[in-house]
Tab-separated table of C-alpha atoms in Angstrom:
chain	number	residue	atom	x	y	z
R	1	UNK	CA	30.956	-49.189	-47.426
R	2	UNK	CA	27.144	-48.049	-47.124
R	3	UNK	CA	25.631	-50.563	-49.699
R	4	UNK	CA	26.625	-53.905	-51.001
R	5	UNK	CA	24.521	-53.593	-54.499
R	6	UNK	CA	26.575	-53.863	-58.154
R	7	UNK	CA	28.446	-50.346	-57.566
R	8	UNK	CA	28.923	-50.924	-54.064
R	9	UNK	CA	30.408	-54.091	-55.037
R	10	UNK	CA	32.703	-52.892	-57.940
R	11	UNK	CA	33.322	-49.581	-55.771
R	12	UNK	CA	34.566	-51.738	-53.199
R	13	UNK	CA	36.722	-54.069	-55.097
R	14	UNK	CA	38.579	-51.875	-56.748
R	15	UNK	CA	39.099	-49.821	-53.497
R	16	UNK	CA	40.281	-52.482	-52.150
R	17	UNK	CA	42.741	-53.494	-55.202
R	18	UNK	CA	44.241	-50.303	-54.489
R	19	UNK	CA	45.409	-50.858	-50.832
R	20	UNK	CA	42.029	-49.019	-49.001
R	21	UNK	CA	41.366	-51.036	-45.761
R	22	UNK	CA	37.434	-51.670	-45.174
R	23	UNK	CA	36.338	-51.782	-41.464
R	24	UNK	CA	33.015	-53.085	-42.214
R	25	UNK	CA	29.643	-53.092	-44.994
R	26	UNK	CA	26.718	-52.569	-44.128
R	27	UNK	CA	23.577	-54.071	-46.094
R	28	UNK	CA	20.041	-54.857	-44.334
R	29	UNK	CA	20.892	-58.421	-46.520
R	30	UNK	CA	22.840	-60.154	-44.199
R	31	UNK	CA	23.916	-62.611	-47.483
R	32	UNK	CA	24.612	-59.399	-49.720
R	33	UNK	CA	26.727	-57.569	-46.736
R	34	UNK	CA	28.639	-60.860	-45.841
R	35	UNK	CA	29.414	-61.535	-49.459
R	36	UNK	CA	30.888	-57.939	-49.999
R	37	UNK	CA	32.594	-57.714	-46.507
R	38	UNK	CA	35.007	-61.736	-47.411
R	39	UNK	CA	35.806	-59.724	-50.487
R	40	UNK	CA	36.757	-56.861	-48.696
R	41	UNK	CA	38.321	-58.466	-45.557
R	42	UNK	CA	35.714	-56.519	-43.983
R	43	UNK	CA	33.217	-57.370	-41.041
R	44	UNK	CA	29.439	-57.257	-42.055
R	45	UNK	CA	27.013	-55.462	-40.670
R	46	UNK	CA	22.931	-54.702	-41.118
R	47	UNK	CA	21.760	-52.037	-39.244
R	48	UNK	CA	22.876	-48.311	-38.936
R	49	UNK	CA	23.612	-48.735	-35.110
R	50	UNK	CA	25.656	-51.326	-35.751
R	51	UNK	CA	28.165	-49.253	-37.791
R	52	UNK	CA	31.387	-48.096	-36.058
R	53	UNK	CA	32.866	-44.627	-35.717
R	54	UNK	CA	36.678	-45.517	-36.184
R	55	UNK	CA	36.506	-45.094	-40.169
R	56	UNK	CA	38.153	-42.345	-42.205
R	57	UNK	CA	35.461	-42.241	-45.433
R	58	UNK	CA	31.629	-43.454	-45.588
R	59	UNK	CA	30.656	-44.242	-48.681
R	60	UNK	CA	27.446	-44.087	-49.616
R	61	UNK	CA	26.009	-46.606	-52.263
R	62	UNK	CA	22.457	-47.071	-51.892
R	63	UNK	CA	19.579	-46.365	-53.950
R	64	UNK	CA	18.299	-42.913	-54.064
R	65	UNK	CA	15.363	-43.534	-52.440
R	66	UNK	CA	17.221	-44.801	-48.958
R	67	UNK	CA	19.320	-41.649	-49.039
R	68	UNK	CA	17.145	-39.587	-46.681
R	69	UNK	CA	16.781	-42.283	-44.175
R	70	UNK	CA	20.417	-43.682	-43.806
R	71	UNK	CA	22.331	-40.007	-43.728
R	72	UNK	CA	20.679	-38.692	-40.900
R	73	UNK	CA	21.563	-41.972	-39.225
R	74	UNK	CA	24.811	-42.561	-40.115
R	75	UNK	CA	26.069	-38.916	-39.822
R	76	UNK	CA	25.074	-38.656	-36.388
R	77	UNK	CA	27.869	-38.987	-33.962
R	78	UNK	CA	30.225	-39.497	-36.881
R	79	UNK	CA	29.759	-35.781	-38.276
R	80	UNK	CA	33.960	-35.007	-38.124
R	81	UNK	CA	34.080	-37.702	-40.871
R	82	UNK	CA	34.078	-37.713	-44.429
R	83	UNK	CA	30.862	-38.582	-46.081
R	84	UNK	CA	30.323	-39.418	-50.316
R	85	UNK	CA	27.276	-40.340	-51.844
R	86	UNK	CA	27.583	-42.288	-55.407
R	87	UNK	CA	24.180	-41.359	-56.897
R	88	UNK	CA	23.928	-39.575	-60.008
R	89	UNK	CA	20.926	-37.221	-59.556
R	90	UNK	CA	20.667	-37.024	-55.495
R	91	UNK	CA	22.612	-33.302	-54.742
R	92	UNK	CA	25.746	-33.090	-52.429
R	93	UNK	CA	23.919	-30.898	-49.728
R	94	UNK	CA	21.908	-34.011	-48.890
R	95	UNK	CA	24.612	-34.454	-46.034
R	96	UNK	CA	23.947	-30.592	-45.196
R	97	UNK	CA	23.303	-29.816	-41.532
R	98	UNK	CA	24.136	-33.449	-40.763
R	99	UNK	CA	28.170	-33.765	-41.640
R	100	UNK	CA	30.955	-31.111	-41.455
R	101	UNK	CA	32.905	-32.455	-44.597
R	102	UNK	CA	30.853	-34.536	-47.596
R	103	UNK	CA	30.828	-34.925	-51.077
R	104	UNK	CA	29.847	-36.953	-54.587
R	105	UNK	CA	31.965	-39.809	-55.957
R	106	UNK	CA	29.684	-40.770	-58.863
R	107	UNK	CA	30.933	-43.117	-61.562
R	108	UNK	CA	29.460	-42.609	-65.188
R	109	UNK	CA	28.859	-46.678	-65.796
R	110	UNK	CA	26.310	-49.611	-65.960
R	111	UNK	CA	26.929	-52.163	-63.604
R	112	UNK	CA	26.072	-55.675	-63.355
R	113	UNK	CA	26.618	-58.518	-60.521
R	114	UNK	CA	28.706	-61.151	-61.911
R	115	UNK	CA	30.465	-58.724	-64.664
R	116	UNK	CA	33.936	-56.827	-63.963
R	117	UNK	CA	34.902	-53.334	-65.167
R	118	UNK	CA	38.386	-51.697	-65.409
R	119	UNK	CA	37.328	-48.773	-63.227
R	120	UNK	CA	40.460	-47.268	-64.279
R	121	UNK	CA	38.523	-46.116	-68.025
R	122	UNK	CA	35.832	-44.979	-65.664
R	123	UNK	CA	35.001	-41.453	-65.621
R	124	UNK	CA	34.262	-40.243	-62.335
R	125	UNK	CA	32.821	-37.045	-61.119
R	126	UNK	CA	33.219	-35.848	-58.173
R	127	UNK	CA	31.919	-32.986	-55.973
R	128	UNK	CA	32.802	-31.761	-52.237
R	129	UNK	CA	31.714	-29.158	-49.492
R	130	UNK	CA	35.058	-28.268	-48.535
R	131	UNK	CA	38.900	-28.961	-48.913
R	132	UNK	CA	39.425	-31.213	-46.585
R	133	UNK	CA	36.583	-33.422	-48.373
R	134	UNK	CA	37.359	-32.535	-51.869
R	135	UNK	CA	41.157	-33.985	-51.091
R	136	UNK	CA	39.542	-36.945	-49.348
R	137	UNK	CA	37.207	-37.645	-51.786
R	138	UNK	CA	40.066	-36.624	-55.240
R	139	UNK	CA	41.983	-39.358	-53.484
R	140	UNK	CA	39.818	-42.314	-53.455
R	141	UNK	CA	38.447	-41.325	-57.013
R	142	UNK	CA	41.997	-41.103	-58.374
R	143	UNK	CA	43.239	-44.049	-56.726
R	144	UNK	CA	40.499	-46.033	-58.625
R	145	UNK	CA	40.041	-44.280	-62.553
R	146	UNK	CA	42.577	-42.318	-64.768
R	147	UNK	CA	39.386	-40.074	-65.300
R	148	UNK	CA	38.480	-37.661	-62.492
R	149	UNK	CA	36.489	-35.034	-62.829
R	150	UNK	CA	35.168	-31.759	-61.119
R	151	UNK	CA	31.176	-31.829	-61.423
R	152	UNK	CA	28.278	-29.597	-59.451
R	153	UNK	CA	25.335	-31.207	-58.599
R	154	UNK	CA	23.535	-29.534	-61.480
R	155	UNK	CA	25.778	-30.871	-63.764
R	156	UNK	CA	25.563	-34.427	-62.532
R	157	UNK	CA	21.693	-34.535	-62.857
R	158	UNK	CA	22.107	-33.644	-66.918
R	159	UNK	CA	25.416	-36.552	-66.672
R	160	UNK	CA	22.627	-38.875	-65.778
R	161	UNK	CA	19.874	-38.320	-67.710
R	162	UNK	CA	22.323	-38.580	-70.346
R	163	UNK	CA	23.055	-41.804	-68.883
R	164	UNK	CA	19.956	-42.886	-68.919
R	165	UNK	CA	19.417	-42.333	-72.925
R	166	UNK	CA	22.879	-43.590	-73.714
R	167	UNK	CA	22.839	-46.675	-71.475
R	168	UNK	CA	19.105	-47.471	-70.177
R	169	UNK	CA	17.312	-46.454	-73.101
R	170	UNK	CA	19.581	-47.824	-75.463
R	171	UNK	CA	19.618	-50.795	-74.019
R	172	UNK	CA	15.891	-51.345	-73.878
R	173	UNK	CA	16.174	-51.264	-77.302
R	174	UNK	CA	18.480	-53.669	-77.605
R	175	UNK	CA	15.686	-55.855	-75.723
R	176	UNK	CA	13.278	-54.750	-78.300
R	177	UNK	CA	15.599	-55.725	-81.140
R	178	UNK	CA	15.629	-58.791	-79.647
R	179	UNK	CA	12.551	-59.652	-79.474
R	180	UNK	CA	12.212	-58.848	-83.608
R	181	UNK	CA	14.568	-60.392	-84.698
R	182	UNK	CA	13.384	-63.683	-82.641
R	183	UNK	CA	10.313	-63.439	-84.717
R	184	UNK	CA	12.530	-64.072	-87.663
R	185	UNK	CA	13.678	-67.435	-86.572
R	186	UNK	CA	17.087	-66.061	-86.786
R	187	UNK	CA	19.058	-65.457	-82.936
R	188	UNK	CA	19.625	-61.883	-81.448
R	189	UNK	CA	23.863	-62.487	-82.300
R	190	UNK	CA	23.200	-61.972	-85.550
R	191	UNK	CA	23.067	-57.890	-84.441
R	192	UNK	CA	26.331	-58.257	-82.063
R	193	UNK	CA	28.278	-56.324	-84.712
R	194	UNK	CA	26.197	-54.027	-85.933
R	195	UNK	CA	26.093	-53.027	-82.042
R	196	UNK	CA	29.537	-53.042	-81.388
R	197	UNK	CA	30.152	-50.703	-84.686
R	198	UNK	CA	27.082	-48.055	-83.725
R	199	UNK	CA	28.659	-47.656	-80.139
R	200	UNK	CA	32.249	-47.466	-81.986
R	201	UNK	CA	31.895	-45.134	-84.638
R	202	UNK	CA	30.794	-42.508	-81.677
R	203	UNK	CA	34.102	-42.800	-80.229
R	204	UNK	CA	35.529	-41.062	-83.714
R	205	UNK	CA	32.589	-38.992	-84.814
R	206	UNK	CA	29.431	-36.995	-82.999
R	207	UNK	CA	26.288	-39.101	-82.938
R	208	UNK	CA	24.462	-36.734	-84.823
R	209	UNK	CA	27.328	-37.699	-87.851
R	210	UNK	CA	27.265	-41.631	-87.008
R	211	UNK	CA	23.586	-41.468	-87.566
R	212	UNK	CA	22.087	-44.128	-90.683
R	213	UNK	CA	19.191	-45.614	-91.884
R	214	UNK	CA	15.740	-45.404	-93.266
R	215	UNK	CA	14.497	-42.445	-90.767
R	216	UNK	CA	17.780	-40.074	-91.668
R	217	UNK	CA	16.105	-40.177	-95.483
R	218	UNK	CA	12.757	-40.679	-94.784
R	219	UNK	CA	12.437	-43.650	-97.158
R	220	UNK	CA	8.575	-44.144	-96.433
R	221	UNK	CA	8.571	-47.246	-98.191
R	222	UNK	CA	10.936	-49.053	-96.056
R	223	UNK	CA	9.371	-46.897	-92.915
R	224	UNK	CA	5.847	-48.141	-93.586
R	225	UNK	CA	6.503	-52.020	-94.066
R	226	UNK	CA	8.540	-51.949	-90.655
R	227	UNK	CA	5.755	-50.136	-88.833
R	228	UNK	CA	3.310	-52.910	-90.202
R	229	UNK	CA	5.830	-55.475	-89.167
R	230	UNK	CA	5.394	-54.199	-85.359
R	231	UNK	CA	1.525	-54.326	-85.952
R	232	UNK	CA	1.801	-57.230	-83.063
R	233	UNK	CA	2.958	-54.401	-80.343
R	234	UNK	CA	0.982	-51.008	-80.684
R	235	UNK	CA	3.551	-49.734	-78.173
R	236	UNK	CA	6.137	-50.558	-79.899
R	237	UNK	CA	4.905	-49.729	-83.250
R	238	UNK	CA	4.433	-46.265	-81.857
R	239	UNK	CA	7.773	-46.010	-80.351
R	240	UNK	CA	9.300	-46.932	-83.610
R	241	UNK	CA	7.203	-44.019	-85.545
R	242	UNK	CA	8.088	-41.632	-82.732
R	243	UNK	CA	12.054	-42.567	-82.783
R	244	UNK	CA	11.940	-42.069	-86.888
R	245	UNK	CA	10.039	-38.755	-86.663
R	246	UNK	CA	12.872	-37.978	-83.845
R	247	UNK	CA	15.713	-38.886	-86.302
R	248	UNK	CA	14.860	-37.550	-89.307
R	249	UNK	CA	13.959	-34.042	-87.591
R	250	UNK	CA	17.514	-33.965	-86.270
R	251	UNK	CA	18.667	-35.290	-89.532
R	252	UNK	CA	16.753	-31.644	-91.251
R	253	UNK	CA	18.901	-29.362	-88.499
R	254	UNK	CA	22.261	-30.778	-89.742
């Protein structure tokens, strides 16, 4: 294991749940590789050269950025083995030239140090160079989630911008609920089940349907007295006129 961040971490363990034997981790933490590798019955490691050549599978879970750096590293001497990548927006041929077999194993979740996740419910896509890799790589993704699928690198890149408005986005505005509804006097549990219905409902029915509030009829009553509540944040203020203007255009298409 290539990484010993949150999906390295959940990647790992639930490898490892599923009988996969871990040779070693490699972080440039020597605390976050040594925590990872007692999990994994694992030896810990923290530079490139210090990563062996006996494994089957390197996998790949660093941040984007140290992509171009690591591969050329790690691929070198090792290029008969099977190399994955877990990033959502970074293309398979980023191994290209450098490996003879590679591949994607991306899982579509938010993760978070200190919080398990049934991986099984996870769905992941995956993507390979060849069939040797695309069995390798099926494998370890079906060992781990009831929910593999196929995916190009073109595709991935729209799966994670998606992500990013469905997870990141959405969850900044959780933050900025928060915040609001502090101002109140009143704590942010108070919109726990309102949450837990909105991200419910679009289990059963498209977004677009689940869709409510004052922006989907353009009460401009309600709509003005909430913007001058958020007079204290400009930026948010605007944000809040944007995401209305947003809704209630969609709303008009229906």
């Amino acid at each position: 294991m290539v990484g010993a961040g949150r999906l390295a971490t959940q990647l790992g363990r639930a490898l490892h749940e599923q009988g996969h034997d871990f040779l070693q981790v490699f972080s440039r933490t020597e605390e976050a590789a040594g925590r990872l590798a007692d999990a994994l019955g694992a030896t810990p490691v923290t530079s490139i050269g210090q990563v062996g050549s006996s494994a089957d599978v390197y996998v790949v879970a660093l941040k984007d950025s140290a992509l171009p750096e690591v591969i050329p590293a790690l691929c070198k001497g090792r290029e008969q083995k099977v190399f994955a990548h877990t990033a959502g927006s970074v293309p398979m041929d980023a191994f290209e030239g450098m490996a003879l077999h590679y591949g994607v194993l991306y899982p579509v979740q938010t993760f978070s140090m200190g919080r398990d996740v049934d991986f099984s419910e996870i769905p992941c896509l995956v993507e390979a160079n060849d069939d040797y890799a695309a069995m390798t790589i099926g494998q370890l993704a079906s060992s781990v989630s009831r929910d593999v699928r196929p995916a190009s690198s073109e595709q991935r890149k729209y799966v994670h911008l998606a992500a990013v408005f469905a997870c990141n986005f959405a969850n900044h505005c959780y933050d900025l609920a928060s915040g609001i509804v502090e101002r109140s006097g009143l704590p942010f549990d108070v919109l726990l089940p309102l949450i837990g219905e909105t991200a419910a409902k679009v289990r059963d029915m498209p977004p677009a349907e689940a869709q409510t509030g004052p922006a989907v009829r353009y009460d401009e009553n309600v709509i003005r007295e909430q913007s001058r509540l958020l007079s204290y944040s400009p930026f948010v203020k605007d944000l809040y006129e944007r995401m209305t203007l947003s809704i209630h255009g969609k709303s008009l298409k229906k």
